[in-house]
PDB file of C-alpha atoms in Angstrom:
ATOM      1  CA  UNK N  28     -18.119  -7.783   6.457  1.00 89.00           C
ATOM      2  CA  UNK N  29     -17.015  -3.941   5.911  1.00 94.00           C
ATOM      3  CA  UNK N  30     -13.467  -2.883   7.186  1.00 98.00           C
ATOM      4  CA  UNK N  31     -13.271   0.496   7.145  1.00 98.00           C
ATOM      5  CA  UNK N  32     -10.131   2.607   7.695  1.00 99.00           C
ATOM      6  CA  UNK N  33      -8.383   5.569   7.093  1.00 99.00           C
ATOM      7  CA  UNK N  34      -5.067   5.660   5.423  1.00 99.00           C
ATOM      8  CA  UNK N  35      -2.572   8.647   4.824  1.00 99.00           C
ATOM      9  CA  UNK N  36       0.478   8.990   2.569  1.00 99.00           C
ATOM     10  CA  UNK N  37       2.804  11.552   4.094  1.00 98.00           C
ATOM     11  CA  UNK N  38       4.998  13.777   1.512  1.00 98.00           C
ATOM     12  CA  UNK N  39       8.388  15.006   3.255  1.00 96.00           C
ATOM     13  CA  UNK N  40      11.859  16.543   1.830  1.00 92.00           C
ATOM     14  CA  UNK N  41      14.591  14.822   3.647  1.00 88.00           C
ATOM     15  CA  UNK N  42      17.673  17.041   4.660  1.00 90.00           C
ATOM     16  CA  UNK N  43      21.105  17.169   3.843  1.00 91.00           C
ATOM     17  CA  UNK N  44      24.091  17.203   6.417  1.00 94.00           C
ATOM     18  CA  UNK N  45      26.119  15.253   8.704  1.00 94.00           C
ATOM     19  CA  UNK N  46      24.635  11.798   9.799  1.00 93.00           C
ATOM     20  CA  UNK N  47      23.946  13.142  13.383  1.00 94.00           C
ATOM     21  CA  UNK N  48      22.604  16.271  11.823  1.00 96.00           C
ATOM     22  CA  UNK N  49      20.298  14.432   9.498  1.00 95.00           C
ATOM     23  CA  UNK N  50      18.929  11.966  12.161  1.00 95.00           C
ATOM     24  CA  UNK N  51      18.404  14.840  14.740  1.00 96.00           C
ATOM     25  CA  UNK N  52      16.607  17.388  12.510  1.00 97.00           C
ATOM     26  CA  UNK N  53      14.166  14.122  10.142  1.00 97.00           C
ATOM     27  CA  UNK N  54      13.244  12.810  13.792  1.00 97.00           C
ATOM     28  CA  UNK N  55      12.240  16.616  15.281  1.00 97.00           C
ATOM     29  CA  UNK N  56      10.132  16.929  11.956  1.00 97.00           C
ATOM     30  CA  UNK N  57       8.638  13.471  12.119  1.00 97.00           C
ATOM     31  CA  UNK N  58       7.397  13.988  15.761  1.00 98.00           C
ATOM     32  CA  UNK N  59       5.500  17.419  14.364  1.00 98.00           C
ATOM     33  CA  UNK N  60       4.514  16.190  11.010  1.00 97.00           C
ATOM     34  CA  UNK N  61       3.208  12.090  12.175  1.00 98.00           C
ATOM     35  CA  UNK N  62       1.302  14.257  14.694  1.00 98.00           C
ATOM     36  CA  UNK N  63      -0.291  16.845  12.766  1.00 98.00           C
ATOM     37  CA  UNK N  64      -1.473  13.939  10.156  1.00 98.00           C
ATOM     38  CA  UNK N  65      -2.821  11.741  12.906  1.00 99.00           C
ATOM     39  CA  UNK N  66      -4.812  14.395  14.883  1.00 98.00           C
ATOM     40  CA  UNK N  67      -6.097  16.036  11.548  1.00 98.00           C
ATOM     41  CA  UNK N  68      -7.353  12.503   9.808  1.00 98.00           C
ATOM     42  CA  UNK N  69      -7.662  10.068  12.616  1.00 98.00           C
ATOM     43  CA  UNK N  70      -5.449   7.485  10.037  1.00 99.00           C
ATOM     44  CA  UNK N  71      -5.162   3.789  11.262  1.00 99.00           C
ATOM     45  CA  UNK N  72      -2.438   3.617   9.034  1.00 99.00           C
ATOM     46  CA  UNK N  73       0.211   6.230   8.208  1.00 99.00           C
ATOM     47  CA  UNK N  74       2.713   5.532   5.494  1.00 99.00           C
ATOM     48  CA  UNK N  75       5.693   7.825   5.098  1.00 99.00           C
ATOM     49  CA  UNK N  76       8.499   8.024   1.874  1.00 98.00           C
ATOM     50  CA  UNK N  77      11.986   6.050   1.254  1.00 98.00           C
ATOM     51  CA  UNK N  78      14.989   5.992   3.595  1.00 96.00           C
ATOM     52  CA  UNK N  79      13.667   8.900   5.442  1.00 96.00           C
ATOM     53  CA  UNK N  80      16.788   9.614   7.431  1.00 95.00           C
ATOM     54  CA  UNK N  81      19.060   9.202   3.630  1.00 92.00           C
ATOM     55  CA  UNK N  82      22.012   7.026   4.295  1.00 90.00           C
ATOM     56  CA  UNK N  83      21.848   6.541   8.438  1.00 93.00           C
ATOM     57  CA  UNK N  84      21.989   2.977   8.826  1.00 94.00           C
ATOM     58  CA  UNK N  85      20.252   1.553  11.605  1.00 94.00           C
ATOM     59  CA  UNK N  86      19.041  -1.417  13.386  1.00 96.00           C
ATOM     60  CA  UNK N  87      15.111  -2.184  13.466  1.00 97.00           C
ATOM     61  CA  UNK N  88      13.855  -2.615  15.717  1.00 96.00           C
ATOM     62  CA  UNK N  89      16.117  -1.445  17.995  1.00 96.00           C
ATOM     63  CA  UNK N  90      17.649   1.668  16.345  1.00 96.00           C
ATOM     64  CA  UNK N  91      16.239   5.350  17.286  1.00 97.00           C
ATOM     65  CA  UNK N  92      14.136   6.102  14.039  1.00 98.00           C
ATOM     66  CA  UNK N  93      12.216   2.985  14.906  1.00 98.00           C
ATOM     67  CA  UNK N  94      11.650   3.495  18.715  1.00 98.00           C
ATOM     68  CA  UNK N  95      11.061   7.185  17.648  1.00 98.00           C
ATOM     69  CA  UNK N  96       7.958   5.659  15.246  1.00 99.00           C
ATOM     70  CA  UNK N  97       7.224   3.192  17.719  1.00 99.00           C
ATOM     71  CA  UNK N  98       6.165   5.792  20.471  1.00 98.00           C
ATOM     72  CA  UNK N  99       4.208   8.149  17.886  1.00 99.00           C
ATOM     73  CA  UNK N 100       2.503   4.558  16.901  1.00 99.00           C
ATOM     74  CA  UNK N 101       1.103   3.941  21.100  1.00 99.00           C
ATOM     75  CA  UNK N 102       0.537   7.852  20.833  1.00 99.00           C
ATOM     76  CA  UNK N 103      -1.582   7.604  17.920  1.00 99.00           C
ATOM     77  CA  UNK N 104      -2.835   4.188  17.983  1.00 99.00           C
ATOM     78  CA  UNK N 105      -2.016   3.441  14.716  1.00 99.00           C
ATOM     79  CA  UNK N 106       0.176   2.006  12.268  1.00 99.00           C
ATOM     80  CA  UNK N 107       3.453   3.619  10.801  1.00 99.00           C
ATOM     81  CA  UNK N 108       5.831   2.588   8.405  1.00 99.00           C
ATOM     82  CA  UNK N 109       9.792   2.914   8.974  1.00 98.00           C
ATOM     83  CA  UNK N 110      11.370   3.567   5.624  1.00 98.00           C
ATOM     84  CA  UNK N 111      15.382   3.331   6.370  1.00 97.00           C
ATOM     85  CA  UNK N 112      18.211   1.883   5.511  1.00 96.00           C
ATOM     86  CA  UNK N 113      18.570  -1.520   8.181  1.00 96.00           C
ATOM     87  CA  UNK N 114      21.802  -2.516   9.321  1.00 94.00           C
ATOM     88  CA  UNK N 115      22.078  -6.103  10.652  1.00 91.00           C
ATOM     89  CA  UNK N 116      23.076  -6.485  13.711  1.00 85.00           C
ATOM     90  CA  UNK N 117      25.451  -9.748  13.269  1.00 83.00           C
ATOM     91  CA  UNK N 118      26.535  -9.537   9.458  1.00 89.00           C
ATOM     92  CA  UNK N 119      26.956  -5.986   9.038  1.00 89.00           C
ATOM     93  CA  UNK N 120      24.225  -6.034   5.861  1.00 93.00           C
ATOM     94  CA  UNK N 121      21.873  -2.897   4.882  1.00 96.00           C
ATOM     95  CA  UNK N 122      18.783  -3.051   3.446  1.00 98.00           C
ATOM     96  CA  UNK N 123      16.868  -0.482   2.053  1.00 98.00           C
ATOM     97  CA  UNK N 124      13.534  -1.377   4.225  1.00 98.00           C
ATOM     98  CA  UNK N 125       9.834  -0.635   4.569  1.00 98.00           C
ATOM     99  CA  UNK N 126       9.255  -2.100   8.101  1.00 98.00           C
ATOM    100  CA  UNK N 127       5.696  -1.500   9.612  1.00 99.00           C
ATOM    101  CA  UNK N 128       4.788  -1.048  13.349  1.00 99.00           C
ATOM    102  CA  UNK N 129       1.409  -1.620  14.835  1.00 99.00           C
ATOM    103  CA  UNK N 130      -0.770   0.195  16.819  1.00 99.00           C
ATOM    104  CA  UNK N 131       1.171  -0.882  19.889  1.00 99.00           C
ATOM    105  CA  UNK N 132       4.740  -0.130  18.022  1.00 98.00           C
ATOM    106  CA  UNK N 133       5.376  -3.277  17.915  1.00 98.00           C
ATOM    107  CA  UNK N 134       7.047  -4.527  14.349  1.00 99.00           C
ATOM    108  CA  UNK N 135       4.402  -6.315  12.229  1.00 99.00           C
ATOM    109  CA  UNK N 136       6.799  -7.016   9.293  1.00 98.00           C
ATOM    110  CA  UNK N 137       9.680  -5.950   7.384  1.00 98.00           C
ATOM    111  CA  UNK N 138       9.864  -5.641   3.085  1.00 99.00           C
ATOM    112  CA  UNK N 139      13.178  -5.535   1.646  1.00 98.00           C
ATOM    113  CA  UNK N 140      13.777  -3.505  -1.565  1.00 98.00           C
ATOM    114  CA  UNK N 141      13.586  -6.486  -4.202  1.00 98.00           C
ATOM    115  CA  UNK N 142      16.212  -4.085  -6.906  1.00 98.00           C
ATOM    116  CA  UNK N 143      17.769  -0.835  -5.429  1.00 97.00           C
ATOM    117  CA  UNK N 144      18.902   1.097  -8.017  1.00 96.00           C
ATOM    118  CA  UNK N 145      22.466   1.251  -9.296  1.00 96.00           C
ATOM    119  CA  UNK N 146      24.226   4.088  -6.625  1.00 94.00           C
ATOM    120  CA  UNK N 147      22.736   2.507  -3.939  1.00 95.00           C
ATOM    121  CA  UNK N 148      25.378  -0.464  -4.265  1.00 94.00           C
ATOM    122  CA  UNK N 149      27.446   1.629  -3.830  1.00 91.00           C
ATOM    123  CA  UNK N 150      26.249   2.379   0.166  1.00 89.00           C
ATOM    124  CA  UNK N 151      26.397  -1.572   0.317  1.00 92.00           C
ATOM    125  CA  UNK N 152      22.636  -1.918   0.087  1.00 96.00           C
ATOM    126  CA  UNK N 153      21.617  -5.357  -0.577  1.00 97.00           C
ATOM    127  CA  UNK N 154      19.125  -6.320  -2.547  1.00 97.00           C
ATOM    128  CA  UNK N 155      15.573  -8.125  -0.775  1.00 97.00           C
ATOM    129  CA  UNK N 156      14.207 -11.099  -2.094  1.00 97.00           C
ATOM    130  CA  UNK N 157      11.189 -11.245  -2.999  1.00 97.00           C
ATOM    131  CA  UNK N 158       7.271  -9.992  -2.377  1.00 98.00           C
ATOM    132  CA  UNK N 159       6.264 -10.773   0.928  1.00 97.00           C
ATOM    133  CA  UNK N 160       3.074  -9.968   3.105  1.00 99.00           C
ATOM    134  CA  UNK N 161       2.941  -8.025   6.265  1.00 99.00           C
ATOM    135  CA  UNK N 162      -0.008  -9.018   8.402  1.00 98.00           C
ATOM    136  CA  UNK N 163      -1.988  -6.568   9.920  1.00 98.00           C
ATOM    137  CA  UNK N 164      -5.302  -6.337  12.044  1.00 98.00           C
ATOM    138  CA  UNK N 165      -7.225  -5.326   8.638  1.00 97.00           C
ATOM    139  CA  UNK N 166      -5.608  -7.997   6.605  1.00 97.00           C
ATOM    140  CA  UNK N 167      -2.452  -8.331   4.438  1.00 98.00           C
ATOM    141  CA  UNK N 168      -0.466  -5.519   2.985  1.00 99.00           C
ATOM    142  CA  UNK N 169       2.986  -6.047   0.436  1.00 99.00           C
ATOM    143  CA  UNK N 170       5.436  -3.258   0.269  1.00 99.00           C
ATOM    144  CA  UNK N 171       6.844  -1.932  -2.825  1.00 99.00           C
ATOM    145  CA  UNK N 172      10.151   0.428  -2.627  1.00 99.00           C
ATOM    146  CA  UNK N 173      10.946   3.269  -5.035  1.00 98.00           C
ATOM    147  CA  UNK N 174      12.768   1.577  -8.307  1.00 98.00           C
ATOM    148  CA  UNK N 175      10.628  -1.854  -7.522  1.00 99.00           C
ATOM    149  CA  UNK N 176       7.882  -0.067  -9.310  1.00 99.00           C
ATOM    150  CA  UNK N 177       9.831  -0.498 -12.514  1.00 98.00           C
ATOM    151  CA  UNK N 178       9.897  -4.745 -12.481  1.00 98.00           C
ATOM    152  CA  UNK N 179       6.986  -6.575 -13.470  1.00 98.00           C
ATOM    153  CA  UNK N 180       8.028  -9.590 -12.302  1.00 98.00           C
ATOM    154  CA  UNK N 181       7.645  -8.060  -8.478  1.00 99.00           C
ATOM    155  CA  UNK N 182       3.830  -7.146  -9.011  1.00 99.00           C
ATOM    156  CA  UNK N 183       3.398 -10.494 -10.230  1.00 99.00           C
ATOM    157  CA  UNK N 184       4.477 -11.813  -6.989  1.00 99.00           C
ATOM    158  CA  UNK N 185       2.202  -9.819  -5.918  1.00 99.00           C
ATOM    159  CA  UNK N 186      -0.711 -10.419  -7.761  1.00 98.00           C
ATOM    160  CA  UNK N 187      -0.464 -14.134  -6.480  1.00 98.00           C
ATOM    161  CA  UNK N 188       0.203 -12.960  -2.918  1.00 98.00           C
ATOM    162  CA  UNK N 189      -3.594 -10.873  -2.980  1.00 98.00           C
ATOM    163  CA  UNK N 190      -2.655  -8.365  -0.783  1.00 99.00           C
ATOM    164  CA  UNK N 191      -5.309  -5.962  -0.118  1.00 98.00           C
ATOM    165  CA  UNK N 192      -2.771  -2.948   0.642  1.00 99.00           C
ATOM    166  CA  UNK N 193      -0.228  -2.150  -1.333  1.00 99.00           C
ATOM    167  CA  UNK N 194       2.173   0.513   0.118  1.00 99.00           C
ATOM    168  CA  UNK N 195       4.802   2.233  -1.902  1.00 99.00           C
ATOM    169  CA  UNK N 196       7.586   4.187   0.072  1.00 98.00           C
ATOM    170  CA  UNK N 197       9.758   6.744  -2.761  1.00 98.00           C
ATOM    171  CA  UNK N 198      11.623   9.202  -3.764  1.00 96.00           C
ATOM    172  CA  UNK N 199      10.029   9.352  -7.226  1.00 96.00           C
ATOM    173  CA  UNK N 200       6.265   8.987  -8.174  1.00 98.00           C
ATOM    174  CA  UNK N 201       6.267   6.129 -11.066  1.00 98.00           C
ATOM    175  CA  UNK N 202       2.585   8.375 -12.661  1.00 97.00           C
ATOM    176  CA  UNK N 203       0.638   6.000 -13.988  1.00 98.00           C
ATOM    177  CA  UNK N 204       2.431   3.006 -13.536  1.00 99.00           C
ATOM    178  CA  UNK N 205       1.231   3.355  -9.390  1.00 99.00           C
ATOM    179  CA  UNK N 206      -2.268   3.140 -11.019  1.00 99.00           C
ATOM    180  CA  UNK N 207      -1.428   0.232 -13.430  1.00 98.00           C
ATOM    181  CA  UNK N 208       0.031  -1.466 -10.125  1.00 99.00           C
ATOM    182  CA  UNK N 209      -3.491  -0.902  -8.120  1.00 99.00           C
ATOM    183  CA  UNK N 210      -5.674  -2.498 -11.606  1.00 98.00           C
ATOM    184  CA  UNK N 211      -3.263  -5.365 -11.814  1.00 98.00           C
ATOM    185  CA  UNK N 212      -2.577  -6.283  -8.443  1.00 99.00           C
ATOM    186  CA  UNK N 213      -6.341  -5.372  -7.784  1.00 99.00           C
ATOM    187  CA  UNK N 214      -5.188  -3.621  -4.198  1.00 99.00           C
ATOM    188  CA  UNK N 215      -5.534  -0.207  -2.926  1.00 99.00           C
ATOM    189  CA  UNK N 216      -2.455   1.381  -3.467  1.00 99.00           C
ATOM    190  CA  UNK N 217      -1.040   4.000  -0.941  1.00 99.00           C
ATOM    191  CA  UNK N 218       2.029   6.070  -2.111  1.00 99.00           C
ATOM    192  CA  UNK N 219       4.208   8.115  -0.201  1.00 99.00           C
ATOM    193  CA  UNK N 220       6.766  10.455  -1.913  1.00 98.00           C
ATOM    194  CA  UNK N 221       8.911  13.351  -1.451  1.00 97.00           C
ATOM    195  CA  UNK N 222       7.725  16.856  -1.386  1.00 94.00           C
ATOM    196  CA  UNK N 223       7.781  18.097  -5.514  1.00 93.00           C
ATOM    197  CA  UNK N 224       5.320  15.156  -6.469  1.00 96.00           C
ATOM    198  CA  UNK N 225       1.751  14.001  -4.522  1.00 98.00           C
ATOM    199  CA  UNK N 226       1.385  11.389  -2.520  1.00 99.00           C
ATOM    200  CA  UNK N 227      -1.383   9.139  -3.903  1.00 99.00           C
ATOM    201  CA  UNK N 228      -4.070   6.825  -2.782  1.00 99.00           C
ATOM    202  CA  UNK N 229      -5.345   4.441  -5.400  1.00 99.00           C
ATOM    203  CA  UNK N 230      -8.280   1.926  -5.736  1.00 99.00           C
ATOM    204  CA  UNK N 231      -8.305  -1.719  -6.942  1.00 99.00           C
ATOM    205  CA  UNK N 232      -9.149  -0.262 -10.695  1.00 98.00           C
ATOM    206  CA  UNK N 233      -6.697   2.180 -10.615  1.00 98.00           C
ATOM    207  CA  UNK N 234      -8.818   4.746  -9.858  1.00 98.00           C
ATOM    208  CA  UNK N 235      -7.146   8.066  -7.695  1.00 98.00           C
ATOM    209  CA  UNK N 236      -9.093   8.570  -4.623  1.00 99.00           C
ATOM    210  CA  UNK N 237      -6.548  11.446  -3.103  1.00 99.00           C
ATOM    211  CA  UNK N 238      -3.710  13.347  -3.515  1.00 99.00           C
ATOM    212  CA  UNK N 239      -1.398  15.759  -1.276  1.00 98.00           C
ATOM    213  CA  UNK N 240      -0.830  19.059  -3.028  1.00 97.00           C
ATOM    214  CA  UNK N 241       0.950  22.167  -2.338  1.00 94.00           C
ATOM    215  CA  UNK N 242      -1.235  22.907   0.485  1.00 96.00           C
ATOM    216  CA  UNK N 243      -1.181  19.803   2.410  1.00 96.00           C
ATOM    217  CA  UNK N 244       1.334  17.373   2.379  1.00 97.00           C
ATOM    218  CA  UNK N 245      -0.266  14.162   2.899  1.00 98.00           C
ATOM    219  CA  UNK N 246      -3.243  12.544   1.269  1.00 99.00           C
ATOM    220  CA  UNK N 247      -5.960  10.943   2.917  1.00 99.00           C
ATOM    221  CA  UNK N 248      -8.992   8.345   2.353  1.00 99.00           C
ATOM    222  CA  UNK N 249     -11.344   6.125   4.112  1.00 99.00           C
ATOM    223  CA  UNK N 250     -11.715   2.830   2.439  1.00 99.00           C
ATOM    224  CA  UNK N 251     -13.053  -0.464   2.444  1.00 99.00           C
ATOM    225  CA  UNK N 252     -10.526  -3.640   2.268  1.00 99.00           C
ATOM    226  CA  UNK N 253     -13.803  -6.358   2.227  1.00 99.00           C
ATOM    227  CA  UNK N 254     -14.511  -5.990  -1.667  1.00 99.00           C
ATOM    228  CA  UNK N 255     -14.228  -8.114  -4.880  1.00 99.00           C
ATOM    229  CA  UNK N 256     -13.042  -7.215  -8.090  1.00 99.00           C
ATOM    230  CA  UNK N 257     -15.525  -8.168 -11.105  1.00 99.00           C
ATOM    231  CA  UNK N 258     -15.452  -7.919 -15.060  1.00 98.00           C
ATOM    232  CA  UNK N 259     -18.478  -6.668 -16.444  1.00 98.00           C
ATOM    233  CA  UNK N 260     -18.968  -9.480 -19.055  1.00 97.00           C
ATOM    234  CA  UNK N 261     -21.446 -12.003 -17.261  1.00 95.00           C
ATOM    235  CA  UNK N 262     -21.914 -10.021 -14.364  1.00 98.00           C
ATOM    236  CA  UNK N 263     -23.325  -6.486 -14.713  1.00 98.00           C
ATOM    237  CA  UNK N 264     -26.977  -7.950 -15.523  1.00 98.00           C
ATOM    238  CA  UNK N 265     -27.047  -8.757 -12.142  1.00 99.00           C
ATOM    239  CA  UNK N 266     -26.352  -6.076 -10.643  1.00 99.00           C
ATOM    240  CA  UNK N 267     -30.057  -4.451 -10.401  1.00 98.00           C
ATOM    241  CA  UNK N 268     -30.873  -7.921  -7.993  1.00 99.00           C
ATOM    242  CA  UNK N 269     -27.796  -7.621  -5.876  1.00 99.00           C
ATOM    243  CA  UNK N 270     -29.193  -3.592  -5.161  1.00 98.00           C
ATOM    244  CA  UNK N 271     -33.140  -4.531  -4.965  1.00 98.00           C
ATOM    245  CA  UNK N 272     -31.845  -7.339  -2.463  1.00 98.00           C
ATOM    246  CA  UNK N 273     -29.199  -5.532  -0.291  1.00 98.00           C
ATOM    247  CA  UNK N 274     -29.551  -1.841  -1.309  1.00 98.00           C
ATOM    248  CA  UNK N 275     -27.168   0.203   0.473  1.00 97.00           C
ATOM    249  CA  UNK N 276     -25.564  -2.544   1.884  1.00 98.00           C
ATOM    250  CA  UNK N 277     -23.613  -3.493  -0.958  1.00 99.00           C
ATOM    251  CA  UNK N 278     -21.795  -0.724  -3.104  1.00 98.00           C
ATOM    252  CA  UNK N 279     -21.146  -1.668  -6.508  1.00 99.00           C
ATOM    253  CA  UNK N 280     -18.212   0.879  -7.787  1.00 98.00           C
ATOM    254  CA  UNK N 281     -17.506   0.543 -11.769  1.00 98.00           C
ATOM    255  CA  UNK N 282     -14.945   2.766 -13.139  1.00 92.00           C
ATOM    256  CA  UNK N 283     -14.833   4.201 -16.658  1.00 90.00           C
ATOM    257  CA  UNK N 284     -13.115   2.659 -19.894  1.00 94.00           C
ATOM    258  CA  UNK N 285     -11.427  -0.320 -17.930  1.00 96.00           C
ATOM    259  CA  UNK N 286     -14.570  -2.614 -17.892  1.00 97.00           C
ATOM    260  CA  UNK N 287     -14.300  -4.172 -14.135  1.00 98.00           C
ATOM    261  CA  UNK N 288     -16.497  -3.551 -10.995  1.00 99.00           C
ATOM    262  CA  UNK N 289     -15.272  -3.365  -7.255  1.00 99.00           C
ATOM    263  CA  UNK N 290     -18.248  -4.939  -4.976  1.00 99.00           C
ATOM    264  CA  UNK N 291     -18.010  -3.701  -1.250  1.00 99.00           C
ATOM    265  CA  UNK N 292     -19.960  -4.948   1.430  1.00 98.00           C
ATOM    266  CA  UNK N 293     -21.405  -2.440   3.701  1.00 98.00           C
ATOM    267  CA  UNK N 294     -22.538  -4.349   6.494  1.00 97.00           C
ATOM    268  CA  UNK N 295     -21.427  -6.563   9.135  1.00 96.00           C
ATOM    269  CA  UNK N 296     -23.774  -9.271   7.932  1.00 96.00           C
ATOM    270  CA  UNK N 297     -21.975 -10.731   5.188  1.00 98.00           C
ATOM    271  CA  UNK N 298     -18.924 -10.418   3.268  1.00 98.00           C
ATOM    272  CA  UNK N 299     -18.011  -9.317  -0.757  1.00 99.00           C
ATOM    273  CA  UNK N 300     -17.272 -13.095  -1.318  1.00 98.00           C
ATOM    274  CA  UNK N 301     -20.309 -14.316   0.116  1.00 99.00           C
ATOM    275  CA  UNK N 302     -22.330 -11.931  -2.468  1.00 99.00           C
ATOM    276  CA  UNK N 303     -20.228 -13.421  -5.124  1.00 99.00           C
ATOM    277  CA  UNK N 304     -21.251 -16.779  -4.277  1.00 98.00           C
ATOM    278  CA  UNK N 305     -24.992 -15.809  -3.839  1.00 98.00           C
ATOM    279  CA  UNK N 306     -25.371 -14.215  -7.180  1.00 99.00           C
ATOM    280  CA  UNK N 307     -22.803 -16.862  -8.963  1.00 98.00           C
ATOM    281  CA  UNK N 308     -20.844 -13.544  -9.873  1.00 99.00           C
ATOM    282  CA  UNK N 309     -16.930 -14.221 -11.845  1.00 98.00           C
ATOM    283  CA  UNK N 310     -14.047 -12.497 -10.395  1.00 98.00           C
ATOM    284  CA  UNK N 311     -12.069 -11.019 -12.574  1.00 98.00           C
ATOM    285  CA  UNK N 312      -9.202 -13.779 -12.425  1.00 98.00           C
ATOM    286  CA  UNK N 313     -11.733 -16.333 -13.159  1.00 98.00           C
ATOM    287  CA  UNK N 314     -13.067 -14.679 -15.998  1.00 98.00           C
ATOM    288  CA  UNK N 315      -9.849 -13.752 -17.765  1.00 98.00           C
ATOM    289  CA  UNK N 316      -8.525 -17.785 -17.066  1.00 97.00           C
ATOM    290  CA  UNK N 317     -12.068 -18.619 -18.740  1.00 98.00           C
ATOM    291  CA  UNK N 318     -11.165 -16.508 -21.720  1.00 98.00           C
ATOM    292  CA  UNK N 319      -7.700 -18.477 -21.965  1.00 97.00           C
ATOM    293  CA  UNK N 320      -9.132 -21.742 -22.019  1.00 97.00           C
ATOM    294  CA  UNK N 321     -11.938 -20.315 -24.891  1.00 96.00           C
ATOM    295  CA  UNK N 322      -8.923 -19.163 -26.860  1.00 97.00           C
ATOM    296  CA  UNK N 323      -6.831 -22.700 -26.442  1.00 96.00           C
ATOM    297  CA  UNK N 324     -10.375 -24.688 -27.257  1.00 95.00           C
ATOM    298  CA  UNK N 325     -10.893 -23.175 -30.665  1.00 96.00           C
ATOM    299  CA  UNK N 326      -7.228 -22.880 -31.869  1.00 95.00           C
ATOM    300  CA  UNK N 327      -7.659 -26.623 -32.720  1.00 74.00           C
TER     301      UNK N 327
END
């Protein structure tokens, strides 16, 4: 069945200063800018850059940039991530952390940075453990941190995980390795950086839907999380019977030069999978697995 929602990446250049400085001036900011991008786009999920408030280290839930997100979260009815460095209350640890509230601020889930980079030890940031899922009212997201974009081995936690969100808090952009992260992964991909660079929001081929620029500093999209990701091969003959059956209600989105399809389904009748199953379409995983087993057959 379709689930539709709106996503924004926001784009913001943290300050320098004292602690108390930093904390008082990022939270004034992030009460004007969270509510400027949530009455212009209507989001149901806002995701905002890395360790927003620099080197403050704080408790979540309980510390103030949380309960700060937490209240523009009820305001807005929506989800918010909280990108800062967590403290532990009992062993004195610090993370570098994408936690996510809910649409009641209420903490869904916390990812830990799976390899901060090398000054960052230096703070006495520990490194997380692995990928892990956050679950969410429109199904499960994975949260990637700045430098994990670098480690293959991460997205291919991932890619066994299936979330259908992917959402990348940074200080740096990554280019076209955030796309190559979407393809593989096969998740929409919604990046949040600092101010210099756009913030991006990706689809399961890699495509870019949306970008901030120098005009607006977040990026937004409306997209559909009940889709399928197809190859081509064995598949795109069938596509002129899934349209004369369904029409409208199924959108069949192929990109250029990459060779896969994304099916959505439009309609509250039926699901993406249960049009795979209908037409016997392969999904992508499938087909490439096939292809191994072709290759193993005839190297005898």
């Amino acid at each position: 069945m379709s689930n539709h929602i709106v996503v924004s990446s926001v784009s913001y250049a943290p300050i320098s200063g004292t602690d108390q400085e930093v904390m008082e001036q990022t939270h004034k900011d992030l009460k004007d800018l969270v509510g400027r991008v949530a009455r212009a786009t209507r989001a149901d999920l806002i995701v905002l850059p890395e360790t927003i408030c620099r080197n403050c280290d704080e408790e979540v839930p309980e510390g103030p940039t949380t309960q700060l997100l937490a209240g523009l979260a009820r305001e807005y009815s929506c989800y918010i991530t909280v990108p800062v460095h967590q403290k532990e209350r009992k062993s004195g640890a610090v993370f570098n952390v994408l936690g996510l509230l809910d649409r009641q601020g209420k903490l869904a889930g916390i990812y830990r940075k799976y390899i901060p980079v090398y000054p960052e030890f230096d703070h006495g940031t520990r490194p997380g453990p692995s990928a892990s899922l956050i679950q969410t009212e429109f199904g499960p997201v994975g949260g990637v941190i700045c430098f994990d974009l670098n480690f293959g081995e991460l997205r291919a936690q991932y890619k066994k995980l299936k979330p259908k969100l992917l959402l990348f808090s940074s200080m740096y952009h990554g280019g076209l390795v955030q796309n190559f992260w979407a393809l593989d992964v096969q998740a929409f991909f919604i990046g949040s950086v600092y101010k210099g660079t756009p913030c991006t929001i990706i689809d399961p081929q890699g495509t870019t839907l949306a970008q901030s620029n120098n005009y607006q500093s977040w990026a937004t999209a409306r997209i559909n999380l009940d889709y399928e990701v197809v190859h081509l091969d064995k598949n795109q003959a069938k596509y002129d019977d899934i349209h004369r059956q369904y029409g409208e209600a199924v959108r069949i989105v192929t990109t250029g030069q990459v060779g896969t399809s994304v099916i959505y389904s439009e309609t509250a009748e039926r699901t993406a999978a249960d049009i795979i199953d209908e037409f016997e379409l392969v999904r992508l995983d499938e087909y490439f697995d096939w292809s191994r087993q072709l290759r193993t057959e005839h190297l005898a």
